[in-house]
Coordinates of C-alpha atoms in Angstrom, one line a residue:
Chain A
M1 CA 0.0 0.0 0.0
K2 CA 1.5 3.2 -1.1
S3 CA 1.2 6.5 0.7
H4 CA 1.1 9.8 -1.2
F5 CA 3.4 11.6 1.2
L6 CA 5.9 10.1 3.5
K7 CA 7.9 12.0 6.1
I8 CA 11.4 10.7 6.1
A9 CA 14.3 11.2 8.4
S10 CA 18.0 10.5 7.9
I11 CA 20.1 10.1 11.1
Q12 CA 23.8 11.0 10.8
H13 CA 25.9 10.0 13.8
A14 CA 29.4 9.5 15.0
C15 CA 30.3 6.1 16.6
T16 CA 32.5 5.4 19.6
P17 CA 34.1 2.1 20.7
K18 CA 31.3 1.6 23.2
Y19 CA 28.2 -0.3 21.9
A20 CA 25.9 1.0 24.6
D21 CA 26.9 4.6 23.9
N22 CA 26.2 4.2 20.2
L23 CA 22.9 2.6 20.8
Q24 CA 22.0 5.5 23.2
T25 CA 22.9 8.0 20.5
T26 CA 20.7 6.1 18.0
E27 CA 17.8 6.0 20.5
E28 CA 18.0 9.7 21.2
L29 CA 18.0 10.6 17.5
L30 CA 15.2 8.2 16.8
E31 CA 13.1 9.9 19.5
R32 CA 13.8 13.3 17.9
A33 CA 12.8 11.8 14.5
A34 CA 9.5 10.7 16.1
E35 CA 8.9 14.1 17.6
A36 CA 9.5 15.6 14.2
G37 CA 6.7 13.5 12.8
A38 CA 8.8 11.1 10.7
H39 CA 7.2 7.9 9.4
L40 CA 10.5 6.3 8.3
V41 CA 14.0 6.7 9.6
L42 CA 17.3 5.6 8.1
L43 CA 20.4 4.9 10.2
P44 CA 24.0 5.0 9.0
E45 CA 26.0 1.9 8.2
L46 CA 27.1 -0.2 11.1
H47 CA 25.9 2.4 13.6
T48 CA 26.4 0.4 16.8
R49 CA 30.2 0.1 16.3
P50 CA 33.3 2.0 15.3
Y51 CA 34.2 1.3 11.7
F52 CA 36.3 -1.8 12.6
C53 CA 37.0 -2.5 8.9
Q54 CA 39.9 0.0 9.0
E55 CA 41.9 -3.1 10.0
A56 CA 41.6 -6.8 9.4
H57 CA 41.6 -8.6 12.7
P58 CA 39.7 -11.7 13.7
S59 CA 38.7 -10.4 17.1
Y60 CA 36.2 -8.1 15.6
F61 CA 34.0 -11.0 14.6
D62 CA 33.1 -11.1 18.3
W63 CA 30.9 -8.0 17.5
A64 CA 28.8 -9.8 15.0
E65 CA 25.2 -10.7 16.0
P66 CA 22.5 -13.1 14.7
I67 CA 19.3 -11.7 13.3
P68 CA 17.1 -11.7 15.2
G69 CA 19.6 -10.7 18.0
P70 CA 20.2 -8.0 20.5
S71 CA 20.5 -5.1 18.1
S72 CA 17.7 -6.0 15.8
E73 CA 15.4 -6.7 18.7
K74 CA 16.3 -3.4 20.3
L75 CA 15.5 -1.6 17.0
Q76 CA 12.2 -3.5 16.8
Q77 CA 11.3 -2.3 20.3
L78 CA 12.1 1.3 19.3
A79 CA 10.1 1.0 16.1
A80 CA 7.1 -0.1 18.0
R81 CA 7.5 2.4 20.8
L82 CA 8.1 5.4 18.5
N83 CA 5.7 4.2 15.7
L84 CA 8.5 4.4 13.1
I85 CA 9.7 2.3 10.2
I86 CA 13.4 1.9 11.1
V87 CA 16.1 0.8 8.6
G88 CA 19.0 -0.2 10.7
S89 CA 22.4 -1.7 10.0
I90 CA 23.9 -4.8 11.6
F91 CA 27.2 -6.8 11.5
E92 CA 25.4 -10.1 11.0
K93 CA 26.6 -13.5 12.1
R94 CA 24.6 -15.8 9.8
T95 CA 26.4 -18.9 10.9
T96 CA 29.9 -19.9 12.0
G97 CA 32.3 -18.4 9.4
V98 CA 29.6 -16.5 7.5
Y99 CA 29.2 -12.9 8.3
H100 CA 27.3 -10.1 6.4
N101 CA 26.9 -6.4 6.3
T102 CA 23.2 -6.3 6.7
A103 CA 20.3 -3.8 6.7
V104 CA 17.2 -4.7 8.6
V105 CA 13.7 -3.2 8.2
L106 CA 11.4 -3.0 11.1
D107 CA 7.8 -1.7 10.7
R108 CA 5.9 0.7 12.9
D109 CA 4.3 -2.1 14.9
G110 CA 7.8 -3.5 15.6
S111 CA 7.4 -6.3 13.1
F112 CA 10.5 -7.6 11.2
K113 CA 9.9 -6.9 7.5
G114 CA 13.1 -8.2 5.9
L115 CA 16.8 -7.8 5.5
Y116 CA 19.2 -6.9 2.7
R117 CA 22.8 -8.2 2.7
K118 CA 25.3 -5.8 1.1
M119 CA 26.0 -7.1 -2.5
H120 CA 29.0 -5.0 -3.5
I121 CA 31.8 -5.3 -1.0
P122 CA 34.7 -2.8 -1.1
E123 CA 38.3 -3.6 -0.3
D124 CA 40.8 -0.8 -0.1
P125 CA 43.4 0.4 2.3
G126 CA 41.4 1.3 5.4
Y127 CA 38.2 -0.4 4.2
Y128 CA 38.9 -4.2 4.5
E129 CA 35.3 -5.2 4.1
K130 CA 36.0 -8.3 2.0
Y131 CA 37.8 -9.8 5.0
Y132 CA 34.7 -9.5 7.1
F133 CA 31.6 -9.6 4.9
T134 CA 30.4 -12.4 2.7
P135 CA 28.6 -10.7 -0.2
G136 CA 24.9 -11.1 -0.3
E137 CA 24.0 -13.9 -2.7
N138 CA 21.7 -14.1 -5.7
T139 CA 19.5 -16.7 -4.0
T140 CA 16.4 -17.1 -6.1
Q141 CA 15.9 -16.2 -9.8
P142 CA 18.3 -13.9 -11.5
G143 CA 18.2 -10.3 -10.4
T144 CA 16.1 -10.9 -7.3
A145 CA 19.0 -10.3 -4.9
F146 CA 18.1 -6.6 -5.3
T147 CA 14.6 -6.9 -4.0
P148 CA 12.7 -4.2 -2.2
I149 CA 11.3 -4.8 1.2
T150 CA 7.6 -4.3 1.6
T151 CA 6.5 -2.2 4.6
S152 CA 3.1 -0.7 5.7
L153 CA 4.1 2.5 3.9
G154 CA 5.8 1.4 0.7
K155 CA 8.5 -0.8 -0.8
L156 CA 12.0 0.1 0.4
G157 CA 14.9 -0.4 -2.0
V158 CA 17.6 -0.7 0.7
L159 CA 21.2 -0.8 -0.5
I160 CA 24.3 -0.2 1.5
C161 CA 27.2 2.2 1.0
W162 CA 29.5 0.8 -1.8
D163 CA 26.3 -0.3 -3.6
Q164 CA 25.7 3.4 -4.2
W165 CA 28.4 3.6 -6.9
F166 CA 26.6 1.0 -9.0
P167 CA 23.7 2.2 -11.2
E168 CA 22.8 -1.5 -11.8
A169 CA 21.8 -1.9 -8.1
A170 CA 19.5 1.1 -8.1
R171 CA 17.9 0.1 -11.4
L172 CA 17.2 -3.5 -10.3
M173 CA 15.5 -2.1 -7.2
A174 CA 13.4 0.2 -9.3
L175 CA 12.5 -2.6 -11.8
S176 CA 11.4 -4.6 -8.8
G177 CA 9.0 -2.0 -7.7
A178 CA 10.9 0.1 -5.1
D179 CA 9.2 3.3 -4.0
I180 CA 12.3 4.8 -2.5
L181 CA 16.0 4.1 -2.5
L182 CA 17.9 4.1 0.8
Y183 CA 21.7 4.1 1.4
P184 CA 23.1 3.6 4.9
T185 CA 26.7 4.7 4.5
A186 CA 30.1 5.0 6.1
I187 CA 32.3 7.0 3.9
G188 CA 35.0 9.5 4.6
W189 CA 38.1 11.2 3.6
D190 CA 41.7 10.2 4.0
P191 CA 43.0 13.2 5.9
R192 CA 46.2 13.1 3.7
D193 CA 44.2 14.0 0.6
E194 CA 44.2 17.6 -0.4
A195 CA 41.1 19.7 0.1
N196 CA 40.5 19.9 -3.7
E197 CA 40.5 16.1 -4.0
Q198 CA 38.3 15.7 -0.9
Q199 CA 35.8 18.1 -2.5
K200 CA 35.8 16.1 -5.7
Q201 CA 35.1 12.9 -3.9
L202 CA 32.3 14.4 -1.9
E203 CA 30.6 15.9 -5.0
A204 CA 31.0 12.6 -6.9
W205 CA 29.3 10.8 -4.0
Q206 CA 26.4 13.3 -4.0
T207 CA 26.1 13.3 -7.8
I208 CA 26.0 9.5 -8.3
Q209 CA 23.3 9.1 -5.7
K210 CA 21.2 11.9 -7.1
S211 CA 21.6 10.2 -10.4
H212 CA 19.9 7.1 -9.1
A213 CA 16.9 9.3 -8.3
I214 CA 16.9 10.8 -11.7
A215 CA 17.4 7.6 -13.7
N216 CA 14.7 5.8 -11.8
H217 CA 12.4 8.6 -10.7
L218 CA 12.6 7.6 -7.1
P219 CA 13.4 9.6 -3.9
V220 CA 16.7 8.8 -2.4
I221 CA 17.7 9.0 1.2
V222 CA 21.3 8.8 2.4
A223 CA 22.5 8.5 6.0
N224 CA 26.2 8.7 6.5
R225 CA 28.4 8.3 9.5
C226 CA 30.3 11.3 10.8
G227 CA 33.3 12.1 13.0
F228 CA 36.9 11.1 12.9
E229 CA 37.9 7.5 13.7
E230 CA 41.6 6.7 14.3
N231 CA 43.0 3.6 12.6
P232 CA 43.6 1.1 15.4
S233 CA 46.4 -0.6 13.4
D234 CA 48.3 2.7 13.1
T235 CA 49.3 1.8 9.6
E236 CA 46.9 4.3 8.1
T237 CA 45.8 7.7 9.2
G238 CA 42.2 7.0 10.1
I239 CA 39.0 8.2 8.4
Q240 CA 37.2 11.5 8.6
F241 CA 33.7 10.4 7.9
W242 CA 32.2 13.2 5.9
G243 CA 28.6 13.4 7.0
H244 CA 26.6 15.3 4.4
S245 CA 23.6 13.1 4.6
F246 CA 20.8 14.1 2.4
I247 CA 17.3 13.4 1.1
C248 CA 16.4 14.1 -2.6
G249 CA 13.3 13.9 -4.6
A250 CA 12.6 11.9 -7.7
Q251 CA 14.2 14.5 -9.9
G252 CA 17.4 14.5 -7.8
E253 CA 16.4 17.8 -6.2
I254 CA 17.7 18.2 -2.7
L255 CA 14.9 18.2 -0.1
A256 CA 17.1 18.2 3.0
Q257 CA 20.8 18.0 3.7
T258 CA 23.3 18.7 6.3
T259 CA 26.6 20.3 5.4
D260 CA 28.2 19.7 8.7
S261 CA 29.6 16.6 10.1
Q262 CA 28.0 16.5 13.6
S263 CA 25.6 13.9 14.8
T264 CA 22.2 15.2 13.6
L265 CA 18.9 14.5 12.0
I266 CA 17.4 15.7 8.8
C267 CA 13.8 15.4 7.7
A268 CA 11.9 15.8 4.5
E269 CA 8.5 14.9 3.1
V270 CA 8.7 12.9 -0.1
D271 CA 5.9 12.5 -2.6
L272 CA 5.6 8.9 -3.7
I273 CA 3.1 9.8 -6.4
Q274 CA 5.7 12.0 -8.1
T275 CA 7.3 8.8 -9.5
D276 CA 4.2 8.0 -11.5
T277 CA 4.0 11.6 -12.8
L278 CA 7.6 11.7 -13.9
R279 CA 7.6 8.3 -15.6
R280 CA 4.8 9.6 -17.8
I281 CA 6.7 12.8 -18.8
W282 CA 10.1 11.1 -19.0
P283 CA 9.3 7.6 -20.0
F284 CA 12.8 6.0 -19.6
F285 CA 11.3 2.7 -18.5
R286 CA 9.4 2.4 -21.8
D287 CA 12.6 2.9 -23.8
R288 CA 15.1 0.7 -22.1
R289 CA 16.8 -1.5 -24.7
I290 CA 16.5 -4.8 -22.9
D291 CA 17.4 -6.6 -26.2
A292 CA 20.8 -5.0 -26.0
Y293 CA 21.8 -5.0 -22.3
A294 CA 23.1 -8.6 -22.0
G295 CA 26.6 -7.3 -21.9
L296 CA 25.9 -5.8 -18.5
S297 CA 26.3 -9.3 -17.1
Q298 CA 29.9 -9.5 -18.5
R299 CA 33.0 -8.3 -16.7
T300 CA 34.3 -6.7 -19.8
I301 CA 33.1 -6.8 -23.3
N302 CA 35.6 -7.9 -26.0
Y303 CA 34.9 -6.7 -29.5
T304 CA 36.7 -6.7 -32.8
R305 CA 34.3 -4.7 -34.9
H306 CA 36.4 -1.5 -34.9
E307 CA 39.9 -2.8 -34.4
Chain B
M1 CA 46.6 4.1 -29.2
K2 CA 45.7 6.2 -26.2
S3 CA 47.0 9.8 -25.7
H4 CA 47.7 11.0 -22.2
F5 CA 46.1 14.4 -22.8
L6 CA 43.4 15.2 -25.3
K7 CA 42.2 18.7 -26.0
I8 CA 38.5 18.5 -26.6
A9 CA 35.9 21.0 -27.9
S10 CA 32.2 21.0 -27.6
I11 CA 30.3 23.1 -30.2
Q12 CA 26.9 24.5 -29.1
H13 CA 24.9 26.1 -31.9
A14 CA 21.4 27.2 -32.9
C15 CA 20.0 25.9 -36.1
T16 CA 17.9 27.6 -38.8
P17 CA 15.7 26.2 -41.5
K18 CA 18.5 26.7 -44.0
Y19 CA 20.9 23.8 -44.4
A20 CA 23.7 25.9 -45.9
D21 CA 23.5 28.4 -43.1
N22 CA 23.8 25.7 -40.5
L23 CA 26.7 24.1 -42.2
Q24 CA 28.4 27.5 -42.4
T25 CA 27.9 28.0 -38.6
T26 CA 29.4 24.5 -38.0
E27 CA 32.3 25.3 -40.2
E28 CA 33.1 28.6 -38.5
L29 CA 33.0 27.0 -35.1
L30 CA 35.1 24.1 -36.2
E31 CA 37.7 26.6 -37.5
R32 CA 37.7 28.3 -34.1
A33 CA 38.1 24.9 -32.4
A34 CA 41.2 24.2 -34.6
E35 CA 42.6 27.6 -33.8
A36 CA 42.1 26.8 -30.1
G37 CA 44.2 23.7 -30.5
A38 CA 41.5 21.1 -30.2
H39 CA 42.2 17.5 -31.2
L40 CA 38.6 16.4 -31.1
V41 CA 35.3 18.3 -31.6
L42 CA 31.7 17.2 -30.8
L43 CA 28.8 18.8 -32.6
P44 CA 25.2 18.9 -31.3
E45 CA 22.5 16.5 -32.4
L46 CA 21.1 17.0 -36.0
H47 CA 23.1 20.2 -36.4
T48 CA 22.4 20.8 -40.0
R49 CA 18.6 21.1 -39.6
P50 CA 16.0 22.7 -37.4
Y51 CA 14.6 20.2 -34.9
F52 CA 12.0 18.8 -37.3
C53 CA 10.8 16.2 -34.8
Q54 CA 8.6 18.8 -33.2
E55 CA 6.0 17.6 -35.7
A56 CA 5.5 14.3 -37.5
H57 CA 5.3 15.0 -41.2
P58 CA 6.5 12.8 -44.1
S59 CA 8.0 15.7 -46.0
Y60 CA 10.9 15.9 -43.5
F61 CA 12.2 12.5 -44.8
D62 CA 13.5 14.6 -47.8
W63 CA 16.2 15.9 -45.4
A64 CA 17.6 12.4 -44.7
E65 CA 20.9 11.6 -46.4
P66 CA 22.9 8.4 -47.0
I67 CA 26.2 7.8 -45.3
P68 CA 28.5 8.5 -47.0
G69 CA 26.6 11.5 -48.4
P70 CA 26.8 15.3 -48.7
S71 CA 27.0 16.0 -44.9
S72 CA 29.3 13.2 -43.9
E73 CA 31.6 14.0 -46.8
K74 CA 31.7 17.7 -46.0
L75 CA 32.6 16.8 -42.4
Q76 CA 35.3 14.5 -43.7
Q77 CA 36.8 17.4 -45.7
L78 CA 36.7 19.7 -42.7
A79 CA 38.3 17.0 -40.5
A80 CA 41.2 16.7 -42.9
R81 CA 41.6 20.4 -43.5
L82 CA 41.5 21.3 -39.8
N83 CA 43.3 18.3 -38.5
L84 CA 40.4 17.5 -36.1
I85 CA 38.6 14.4 -35.1
I86 CA 35.0 15.4 -35.7
V87 CA 31.9 13.7 -34.2
G88 CA 29.0 14.9 -36.3
S89 CA 25.3 14.1 -36.3
I90 CA 23.2 13.2 -39.4
F91 CA 19.6 12.3 -40.2
E92 CA 20.5 9.1 -42.0
K93 CA 18.6 7.4 -44.9
R94 CA 19.9 3.9 -44.7
T95 CA 17.5 2.5 -47.3
T96 CA 13.9 3.3 -48.4
G97 CA 11.8 3.4 -45.3
V98 CA 14.7 3.0 -42.9
Y99 CA 16.0 6.2 -41.3
H100 CA 18.3 6.7 -38.3
N101 CA 19.5 9.4 -35.9
T102 CA 23.2 8.7 -36.5
A103 CA 26.5 10.0 -35.3
V104 CA 29.6 9.8 -37.5
V105 CA 33.2 9.8 -36.5
L106 CA 35.8 11.3 -38.9
D107 CA 39.5 11.2 -38.1
R108 CA 42.1 13.9 -38.4
D109 CA 43.1 12.6 -41.8
G110 CA 39.5 12.8 -43.0
S111 CA 39.0 9.1 -42.9
F112 CA 35.6 7.7 -41.9
K113 CA 36.0 5.8 -38.6
G114 CA 32.5 4.6 -37.9
L115 CA 29.0 5.4 -37.0
Y116 CA 26.6 5.0 -34.1
R117 CA 22.8 4.8 -34.6
K118 CA 20.8 6.1 -31.6
M119 CA 19.5 3.2 -29.6
H120 CA 17.1 4.9 -27.2
I121 CA 14.5 6.8 -29.2
P122 CA 12.2 9.3 -27.3
E123 CA 8.6 10.0 -28.2
D124 CA 6.8 12.8 -26.4
P125 CA 4.7 15.8 -27.4
G126 CA 7.2 17.9 -29.4
Y127 CA 9.7 15.1 -29.7
Y128 CA 8.2 12.7 -32.2
E129 CA 11.4 10.8 -32.8
K130 CA 9.9 7.3 -33.0
Y131 CA 8.1 8.5 -36.1
Y132 CA 11.4 9.3 -37.9
F133 CA 14.1 7.1 -36.5
T134 CA 14.4 3.4 -36.6
P135 CA 16.3 2.5 -33.4
G136 CA 19.9 1.3 -33.8
E137 CA 19.9 -2.5 -33.7
N138 CA 21.8 -5.0 -31.7
T139 CA 23.5 -6.5 -34.7
T140 CA 26.2 -8.8 -33.5
Q141 CA 26.7 -10.5 -30.2
P142 CA 24.7 -9.3 -27.2
G143 CA 25.8 -5.9 -25.9
T144 CA 27.8 -4.9 -28.9
A145 CA 25.4 -2.3 -30.2
F146 CA 27.0 0.0 -27.7
T147 CA 30.5 -0.2 -29.2
P148 CA 33.1 2.5 -29.0
I149 CA 34.6 3.8 -32.3
T150 CA 38.4 3.6 -32.5
T151 CA 40.2 6.7 -33.7
S152 CA 43.8 7.7 -33.9
L153 CA 43.5 9.3 -30.4
G154 CA 41.3 6.9 -28.5
K155 CA 38.1 5.0 -28.4
L156 CA 35.0 7.1 -28.5
G157 CA 31.8 6.0 -26.7
V158 CA 29.4 8.0 -28.8
L159 CA 25.8 8.1 -27.6
I160 CA 23.0 10.4 -28.6
C161 CA 20.7 12.7 -26.5
W162 CA 18.0 10.4 -25.0
D163 CA 20.7 7.7 -24.5
Q164 CA 22.1 10.1 -21.8
W165 CA 19.3 9.1 -19.4
F166 CA 20.3 5.4 -19.4
P167 CA 23.2 4.4 -17.2
E168 CA 23.1 1.1 -19.1
A169 CA 24.4 2.7 -22.3
A170 CA 27.3 4.4 -20.7
R171 CA 28.3 1.3 -18.8
L172 CA 28.2 -0.9 -21.9
M173 CA 30.5 1.7 -23.7
A174 CA 32.8 1.6 -20.7
L175 CA 32.9 -2.2 -20.5
S176 CA 33.7 -2.2 -24.2
G177 CA 36.8 0.0 -23.7
A178 CA 35.6 3.5 -24.3
D179 CA 38.1 6.2 -23.4
I180 CA 35.6 9.0 -23.3
L181 CA 31.8 9.4 -23.5
L182 CA 30.2 11.8 -26.0
Y183 CA 26.6 13.1 -26.1
P184 CA 25.4 15.2 -29.0
T185 CA 22.1 16.6 -27.8
A186 CA 19.1 18.6 -28.6
I187 CA 17.2 19.2 -25.4
G188 CA 15.2 22.2 -24.3
W189 CA 12.5 23.6 -22.2
D190 CA 8.8 23.8 -22.8
P191 CA 8.4 27.6 -22.4
R192 CA 5.1 26.9 -20.5
D193 CA 6.9 25.2 -17.6
E194 CA 7.7 27.3 -14.6
A195 CA 11.3 28.5 -14.0
N196 CA 11.6 26.2 -11.0
E197 CA 10.6 23.2 -13.0
Q198 CA 13.0 24.2 -15.8
Q199 CA 15.9 24.5 -13.4
K200 CA 15.2 21.0 -12.0
Q201 CA 15.2 19.6 -15.5
L202 CA 18.4 21.3 -16.4
E203 CA 20.1 20.1 -13.2
A204 CA 18.9 16.6 -13.6
W205 CA 20.3 16.5 -17.1
Q206 CA 23.7 17.8 -15.9
T207 CA 23.7 15.4 -12.9
I208 CA 22.8 12.2 -14.9
Q209 CA 25.6 12.8 -17.4
K210 CA 28.2 13.7 -14.7
S211 CA 27.1 10.4 -13.0
H212 CA 28.2 8.5 -16.1
A213 CA 31.7 10.0 -15.7
I214 CA 31.7 9.0 -12.1
A215 CA 30.3 5.5 -12.4
N216 CA 32.7 4.6 -15.3
H217 CA 35.7 6.9 -14.5
L218 CA 35.5 8.4 -18.0
P219 CA 35.5 12.0 -19.2
V220 CA 32.2 13.1 -20.6
I221 CA 31.6 15.7 -23.3
V222 CA 28.2 17.1 -24.1
A223 CA 27.2 19.4 -27.0
N224 CA 23.7 20.7 -26.9
R225 CA 21.7 22.7 -29.4
C226 CA 20.7 26.3 -28.3
G227 CA 18.1 28.9 -29.4
F228 CA 14.3 28.9 -29.6
E229 CA 12.6 27.0 -32.4
E230 CA 9.0 27.5 -33.1
N231 CA 6.7 24.4 -33.5
P232 CA 5.8 24.4 -37.2
S233 CA 2.5 22.6 -36.5
D234 CA 1.4 25.3 -34.1
T235 CA 0.0 22.7 -31.7
E236 CA 2.8 23.1 -29.3
T237 CA 4.7 26.1 -28.1
G238 CA 8.1 25.3 -29.5
I239 CA 11.3 24.5 -27.7
Q240 CA 13.8 26.7 -26.0
F241 CA 17.0 24.6 -26.4
W242 CA 18.8 25.1 -23.2
G243 CA 22.5 25.1 -24.3
H244 CA 24.6 24.5 -21.2
S245 CA 27.1 22.3 -23.0
F246 CA 29.8 21.0 -20.8
I247 CA 32.9 18.9 -20.5
C248 CA 33.7 17.0 -17.3
G249 CA 36.6 14.9 -16.1
A250 CA 36.5 11.3 -14.9
Q251 CA 35.3 12.2 -11.4
G252 CA 32.4 14.3 -12.8
E253 CA 34.3 17.5 -12.1
I254 CA 33.4 20.3 -14.6
L255 CA 36.3 21.3 -16.8
A256 CA 34.5 23.6 -19.1
Q257 CA 30.9 24.7 -19.5
T258 CA 28.8 27.5 -20.9
T259 CA 25.9 28.8 -18.9
D260 CA 24.5 30.9 -21.8
S261 CA 22.5 29.7 -24.7
Q262 CA 24.3 31.3 -27.6
S263 CA 26.2 29.6 -30.3
T264 CA 29.6 29.1 -28.8
L265 CA 32.6 26.8 -28.3
I266 CA 34.0 25.4 -25.1
C267 CA 37.4 23.7 -24.8
A268 CA 39.1 21.6 -22.1
E269 CA 42.0 19.2 -21.8
V270 CA 41.1 15.8 -20.6
D271 CA 43.5 13.4 -19.0
L272 CA 42.9 9.9 -20.4
I273 CA 45.3 8.3 -17.9
Q274 CA 43.1 9.5 -15.0
T275 CA 40.7 6.6 -15.8
D276 CA 43.4 4.1 -14.9
T277 CA 44.4 6.0 -11.8
L278 CA 40.8 6.3 -10.6
R279 CA 39.9 2.6 -11.3
R280 CA 42.7 1.6 -9.0
I281 CA 41.5 3.8 -6.1
W282 CA 37.8 3.2 -6.7
P283 CA 37.7 -0.3 -8.1
F284 CA 34.0 -0.4 -9.2
F285 CA 34.7 -2.7 -12.1
R286 CA 36.3 -5.3 -9.9
D287 CA 33.1 -5.4 -7.8
R288 CA 30.3 -5.4 -10.3
R289 CA 27.9 -8.3 -9.3
I290 CA 27.6 -9.8 -12.8
D291 CA 26.1 -12.9 -11.3
A292 CA 23.1 -10.8 -10.2
Y293 CA 22.5 -8.4 -13.0
A294 CA 20.4 -10.6 -15.3
G295 CA 17.3 -8.7 -14.3
L296 CA 18.6 -5.7 -16.2
S297 CA 17.5 -7.4 -19.4
Q298 CA 13.9 -7.5 -18.1
R299 CA 11.3 -4.8 -18.6
T300 CA 10.1 -5.2 -15.0
I301 CA 11.0 -7.8 -12.4
N302 CA 8.1 -9.6 -10.7
Y303 CA 8.8 -11.0 -7.4
T304 CA 6.8 -12.7 -4.6
R305 CA 9.4 -13.0 -1.9
H306 CA 8.1 -10.1 0.2
E307 CA 4.5 -9.9 -0.7

């Protein structure tokens, strides 16, 4: 069942080494979201922990939890108490030796609506995610790994951080009926990079996510981590998580954003009917050349026609 | 053979009902591009004619030309005389009853390097392109319709106007080895739309094309038509082509742009090696989930998992 207007909040927060403190921050910001009249709230990636992926160390697997488990159950309780749809992020222990970077969706009555396991896993100096996270799998028929999660107020196309750089992921969510795209995120600067390079990275990150709104005529909500976190291994300089969470409408127009990097909350009302209006005026979905897209399932395309 | 730096020009120009006048404008701007030291020049969509697709009338098929034909041969001569790679746009008559919206690529020695026939064809009030243009076909193996054209200075991922809204097209060009993405364009405002709506459309158009640079780590060059053209059928209000041609680098950063809507030329030097540098730091191509993208070849994806 689709609402016309949906009041959405994005929570941006810094994370400390203490689980209880982080959960307390989350709870306070969720309470503020409820007071602001939000129906749906997005939390940043792995919001109960420091960004442990800065180093690869087996001890961090202690922090993984089953789903349902303490964090998901706590979020369910908060969803019910505050009458909010909550999209949270959990370091999931699925079974011994299988861990995921997982988003969970809890409805306003506290019911568990579904989960999404991060499909695109980064691995760079300071972001050792391939060490920790088994990629989400393509379990059923082709393409259905990117499946929106149905809630009482619409279908949520939940993706996670690195997924945001892949237009394929957003498109598959849209083709599967998503009403909105959501990106819990933990991205930041290497403090050694120059200001000009940092600015280019930030703008690229904003642009690519706005483009998913535009290409698919869907509102997009982004919740990023903020604050500086030292690298515990001391081999890198740490990460300045850049905040700048935002909510944009289905033409990519900014509805709410924060330009600072403090823990904060932003809210906007999105119009879910706008998607239908825009798809009539700009009928991209009519014109997709599905006869000619098979190459998208290739790693590279070799050709000889012009060489 | 790939150059490190390539000086690129985008020509923005208005078009009149007179073929010879339009060609004269094109020639003068190409001469200016050569004087500015450009190696490669992109012309706007269908630059030898007014935008006849504002109405559907069989008489306009008289304007279609074979390739090779007068316009492509004229552009070949100019390419050789000015020592420029020229990407031009032609209303192509392929055979009786088969017409295309086609881009041609001429190398600096005047040789014909290849053509691209527009794959995504719009059809909206005032843009009756499905009436005129047979879509480019997927002639060889899957995906190869979107094949870059090899020149003496790099592989050109030439796409045309409406193609710019489809991340799939840019991605397929990138997977096929494009060094740069090029979008000859004819897009404008309906003068009846409010300024706020016009601004949102313009920004969406800029954002989606910058996003192709970002997603694929390729420079993008856009040449738009400018000027107001009345609707000859008098059933619509005509189109104010919005200009705003631009060139951006492989992080989506603007290198050159024009904010006015006069006939003009913009130039920028793009660094083709930047693509390699960026793909090491942001390895999107390593992480594409090609096992899970089959749904991109579907019109919509039906699912039952969550309903």
